[in-house]
Amino acid sequence: AQKITQTQPGMFVQEKEAVTLDCTYDTSDQSYGLFWYKQPSSGEMIFLIYQGSYDEQNATEGRYSLNFQKARKSANLVISASQLGDSAMYFCAMREYSGTYKYIFGTGTRLKVLA
Amino acid sequence: DTGVSQDPRHKITKRGQNVTFRCDPISEHNRLYWYRQTLGQGPEFLTYFQNEAQLEKSRLLSDRFSAERPKGSFSTLEIQRTEQGDSAMYLCASSLGGLRGHNNEQFFGPGTRLTVL
């Protein structure tokens, strides 16, 4: 079974609009972390935002916010005021601990921002 | 720049040859990870080091793959007898573990793109 599911292979958003990228996860651990990364066409993975399983408030980093719904096991990324430079692949990832730390990535969502 | 660096950035090789990639993590990071990423997929975990100890290896890592981190700083990933299916981007990431690590977020290098002909 997929541990990280990103159901949107591709998304379009108009410049200056907000967009939500979906991510659901599956774990039986009580303590875990959720991450979002951006991968532009250049290939480098850029860390965007982190949410810990015990964090009560949704994480925010500038224009990025994470809509964390623990009971639903979802960790959606919201990008506000989209910019052309936001066009990239976006990956949701989960960190689990089972003796050692493991990071599991989803298949990604390709976001295209339209002018 | 004190980010994660990888060398080479691109490697083209013939099937059956051996290749070695290098990763230099952020200097104070004690954890180092290798991932493989194929087109249209997310990174797949290969192996993980804490300092010089290799603590985890994925089942994806066949006997032809070996990784080292001899002094707990840089790491090498070697693929022996390469096959066309090994063609992928190989990503290295590092993080700061323990209480100092806060969120333990990983910082990625630019990757090494391997093409096996």
Short mmCIF file of C-alpha atoms in Angstrom, two decimals:
data_model
loop_
_atom_site.label_atom_id
_atom_site.label_comp_id
_atom_site.label_asym_id
_atom_site.label_seq_id
_atom_site.Cartn_x
_atom_site.Cartn_y
_atom_site.Cartn_z
CA ALA A 1 0.00 0.00 0.00
CA GLN A 2 1.17 3.50 -0.77
CA LYS A 3 2.33 5.33 2.30
CA ILE A 4 2.20 8.74 0.65
CA THR A 5 -0.46 9.42 -1.94
CA GLN A 6 -0.57 12.44 -4.17
CA THR A 7 -3.61 12.07 -6.38
CA GLN A 8 -3.05 15.09 -8.62
CA PRO A 9 -0.44 14.35 -11.28
CA GLY A 10 -0.80 17.88 -12.64
CA MET A 11 -2.38 21.15 -11.61
CA PHE A 12 -2.84 24.55 -13.21
CA VAL A 13 -3.31 27.80 -11.33
CA GLN A 14 -3.61 31.38 -12.46
CA GLU A 15 -0.90 33.73 -11.30
CA LYS A 16 -1.75 35.44 -7.97
CA GLU A 17 -4.37 32.80 -7.14
CA ALA A 18 -4.07 30.26 -4.32
CA VAL A 19 -3.69 26.54 -4.99
CA THR A 20 -3.95 23.44 -2.83
CA LEU A 21 -1.88 20.34 -3.51
CA ASP A 22 -3.23 17.19 -1.90
CA CYS A 23 -1.33 14.66 0.14
CA THR A 24 -2.60 11.75 2.20
CA TYR A 25 -0.42 9.44 4.22
CA ASP A 26 -0.59 6.12 5.95
CA THR A 27 1.24 5.26 9.14
CA SER A 28 0.61 3.48 12.40
CA ASP A 29 3.28 5.52 14.21
CA GLN A 30 2.23 8.17 16.70
CA SER A 31 5.31 10.27 16.04
CA TYR A 32 6.08 11.22 12.46
CA GLY A 33 6.90 14.23 10.36
CA LEU A 34 5.48 15.51 7.10
CA PHE A 35 7.42 17.54 4.59
CA TRP A 36 6.85 19.27 1.30
CA TYR A 37 9.60 19.74 -1.25
CA LYS A 38 9.70 21.65 -4.51
CA GLN A 39 11.67 20.34 -7.47
CA PRO A 40 12.10 22.83 -10.33
CA SER A 41 13.19 21.71 -13.76
CA SER A 42 16.80 22.15 -12.66
CA GLY A 43 16.31 19.02 -10.53
CA GLU A 44 17.29 20.18 -7.07
CA MET A 45 14.89 19.35 -4.23
CA ILE A 46 14.05 22.42 -2.16
CA PHE A 47 12.60 22.04 1.34
CA LEU A 48 9.45 24.11 1.78
CA ILE A 49 7.63 23.28 5.00
CA TYR A 50 7.43 20.78 7.86
CA GLN A 51 4.61 19.57 10.10
CA GLY A 52 5.19 17.37 13.13
CA SER A 53 2.51 14.89 14.12
CA TYR A 54 2.21 16.48 17.55
CA ASP A 55 2.08 20.04 16.28
CA GLU A 56 -1.32 21.46 17.07
CA GLN A 57 -1.09 24.39 14.73
CA ASN A 58 -0.76 24.21 11.00
CA ALA A 59 2.72 25.08 9.78
CA THR A 60 3.26 28.22 7.75
CA GLU A 61 6.32 29.48 5.89
CA GLY A 62 5.75 32.67 3.95
CA ARG A 63 3.34 31.89 1.12
CA TYR A 64 3.27 28.20 2.02
CA SER A 65 0.98 26.69 4.59
CA LEU A 66 0.24 23.11 5.45
CA ASN A 67 -3.36 22.11 6.08
CA PHE A 68 -2.84 19.26 8.54
CA GLN A 69 -5.85 17.09 9.28
CA LYS A 70 -4.56 14.30 11.47
CA ALA A 71 -7.76 12.28 11.71
CA ARG A 72 -8.03 12.24 7.93
CA LYS A 73 -4.28 11.64 7.56
CA SER A 74 -3.95 14.48 5.13
CA ALA A 75 -1.27 17.14 4.82
CA ASN A 76 -2.21 19.41 1.96
CA LEU A 77 0.08 22.20 0.82
CA VAL A 78 -1.49 25.58 0.18
CA ILE A 79 0.42 28.09 -1.91
CA SER A 80 -1.03 31.56 -1.74
CA ALA A 81 -0.55 34.30 -4.34
CA SER A 82 1.01 31.94 -6.90
CA GLN A 83 3.98 33.21 -8.88
CA LEU A 84 5.35 32.03 -12.22
CA GLY A 85 8.41 30.75 -10.39
CA ASP A 86 6.23 28.34 -8.43
CA SER A 87 5.89 26.16 -11.55
CA ALA A 88 7.61 22.92 -10.54
CA MET A 89 7.09 19.40 -9.22
CA TYR A 90 5.96 19.25 -5.61
CA PHE A 91 6.59 16.22 -3.42
CA CYS A 92 5.00 15.32 -0.14
CA ALA A 93 7.15 13.18 2.15
CA MET A 94 6.80 11.47 5.50
CA ARG A 95 9.47 10.68 8.05
CA GLU A 96 8.90 7.56 10.08
CA TYR A 97 11.01 6.11 12.83
CA SER A 98 11.35 2.35 13.15
CA GLY A 99 14.77 1.96 14.67
CA THR A 100 16.13 4.36 12.09
CA TYR A 101 14.63 7.30 10.31
CA LYS A 102 13.06 6.68 6.91
CA TYR A 103 11.73 9.22 4.51
CA ILE A 104 9.05 8.18 2.04
CA PHE A 105 8.09 10.36 -0.88
CA GLY A 106 4.93 10.58 -2.94
CA THR A 107 4.88 10.54 -6.72
CA GLY A 108 4.55 14.29 -6.93
CA THR A 109 2.26 16.91 -8.43
CA ARG A 110 3.38 19.05 -11.34
CA LEU A 111 2.16 22.61 -10.87
CA LYS A 112 1.98 25.04 -13.74
CA VAL A 113 1.31 28.69 -12.97
CA LEU A 114 -0.34 30.54 -15.82
CA ALA A 115 0.32 34.21 -16.56
CA ASP B 1 28.22 27.88 -0.58
CA THR B 2 27.82 25.35 2.19
CA GLY B 3 25.03 23.27 0.69
CA VAL B 4 25.14 19.60 -0.29
CA SER B 5 27.31 18.99 -3.32
CA GLN B 6 27.46 15.98 -5.63
CA ASP B 7 29.96 14.96 -8.22
CA PRO B 8 29.71 14.35 -11.11
CA ARG B 9 26.51 16.04 -12.15
CA HIS B 10 26.16 13.81 -15.20
CA LYS B 11 27.60 10.42 -16.02
CA ILE B 12 27.21 8.44 -19.20
CA THR B 13 28.55 4.92 -19.14
CA LYS B 14 28.30 1.69 -21.06
CA ARG B 15 26.48 -1.30 -19.68
CA GLY B 16 28.73 -3.43 -17.56
CA GLN B 17 31.01 -0.61 -16.42
CA ASN B 18 31.41 0.47 -12.80
CA VAL B 19 30.58 4.00 -11.69
CA THR B 20 31.17 5.91 -8.47
CA PHE B 21 29.41 9.02 -7.27
CA ARG B 22 30.44 11.34 -4.48
CA CYS B 23 28.36 13.37 -2.06
CA ASP B 24 29.61 16.08 0.28
CA PRO B 25 26.97 16.89 2.89
CA ILE B 26 26.54 20.10 4.84
CA SER B 27 29.50 20.04 7.18
CA GLU B 28 27.76 19.76 10.55
CA HIS B 29 25.16 17.23 9.36
CA ASN B 30 25.61 13.77 10.82
CA ARG B 31 22.97 12.02 8.71
CA LEU B 32 23.36 11.28 5.02
CA TYR B 33 20.91 9.65 2.64
CA TRP B 34 21.04 8.35 -0.90
CA TYR B 35 17.97 8.24 -3.10
CA ARG B 36 17.24 7.20 -6.66
CA GLN B 37 14.73 9.11 -8.74
CA THR B 38 13.41 7.97 -12.09
CA LEU B 39 11.40 10.12 -14.46
CA GLY B 40 7.97 11.01 -13.15
CA GLN B 41 8.56 9.45 -9.74
CA GLY B 42 9.46 10.68 -6.31
CA PRO B 43 12.82 9.89 -4.75
CA GLU B 44 13.18 6.28 -3.59
CA PHE B 45 15.24 5.66 -0.49
CA LEU B 46 18.42 3.65 -1.05
CA THR B 47 20.53 3.92 2.08
CA TYR B 48 21.17 5.98 5.19
CA PHE B 49 24.24 6.80 7.28
CA GLN B 50 24.50 8.23 10.73
CA ASN B 51 28.06 9.46 10.97
CA GLU B 52 30.11 6.64 9.42
CA ALA B 53 27.65 3.86 10.22
CA GLN B 54 25.36 2.60 7.49
CA LEU B 55 22.15 2.03 9.42
CA GLU B 56 19.66 1.16 6.72
CA LYS B 57 19.70 -0.28 3.24
CA SER B 58 16.70 -0.56 0.98
CA ARG B 59 15.83 -3.80 -0.76
CA LEU B 60 16.23 -1.73 -3.93
CA LEU B 61 19.95 -1.75 -3.26
CA SER B 62 21.12 -4.90 -4.99
CA ASP B 63 24.52 -6.49 -4.42
CA ARG B 64 25.88 -4.37 -7.25
CA PHE B 65 25.37 -1.24 -5.16
CA SER B 66 27.62 -0.25 -2.31
CA ALA B 67 27.88 2.94 -0.31
CA GLU B 68 30.46 4.18 2.14
CA ARG B 69 30.99 7.10 4.43
CA PRO B 70 34.42 6.30 5.81
CA LYS B 71 35.05 9.32 8.02
CA GLY B 72 31.51 10.39 8.64
CA SER B 73 31.85 13.26 6.18
CA PHE B 74 31.60 12.66 2.42
CA SER B 75 30.00 9.54 1.01
CA THR B 76 30.44 7.49 -2.14
CA LEU B 77 27.91 5.35 -3.97
CA GLU B 78 29.32 2.74 -6.32
CA ILE B 79 27.38 0.75 -8.88
CA GLN B 80 29.16 -2.25 -10.31
CA ARG B 81 28.33 -3.86 -13.65
CA THR B 82 25.82 -1.17 -14.52
CA GLU B 83 22.60 -2.10 -16.29
CA GLN B 84 20.30 0.06 -18.37
CA GLY B 85 17.75 -0.05 -15.56
CA ASP B 86 20.21 1.82 -13.35
CA SER B 87 19.69 4.95 -15.44
CA ALA B 88 18.24 7.51 -13.04
CA MET B 89 19.00 10.58 -11.00
CA TYR B 90 20.90 9.74 -7.82
CA LEU B 91 20.21 12.22 -5.07
CA CYS B 92 22.10 12.73 -1.87
CA ALA B 93 20.62 14.49 1.15
CA SER B 94 21.89 15.36 4.60
CA SER B 95 20.26 16.33 7.85
CA LEU B 96 21.17 17.19 11.40
CA GLY B 97 19.98 14.54 13.78
CA GLY B 98 19.19 14.65 17.47
CA LEU B 99 17.82 17.58 19.43
CA ARG B 100 19.91 20.02 17.43
CA GLY B 101 18.23 18.72 14.31
CA HIS B 102 14.89 20.32 15.17
CA ASN B 103 12.68 19.12 12.34
CA ASN B 104 15.38 16.91 10.86
CA GLU B 105 14.57 18.28 7.43
CA GLN B 106 16.74 16.97 4.66
CA PHE B 107 18.76 19.20 2.41
CA PHE B 108 19.33 17.77 -1.03
CA GLY B 109 22.21 18.04 -3.43
CA PRO B 110 21.76 18.72 -7.14
CA GLY B 111 21.93 15.03 -8.01
CA THR B 112 23.98 12.92 -10.39
CA ARG B 113 22.18 11.92 -13.55
CA LEU B 114 23.34 8.50 -14.71
CA THR B 115 22.73 7.25 -18.23
CA VAL B 116 23.65 3.67 -19.00
CA LEU B 117 23.91 2.93 -22.72
#
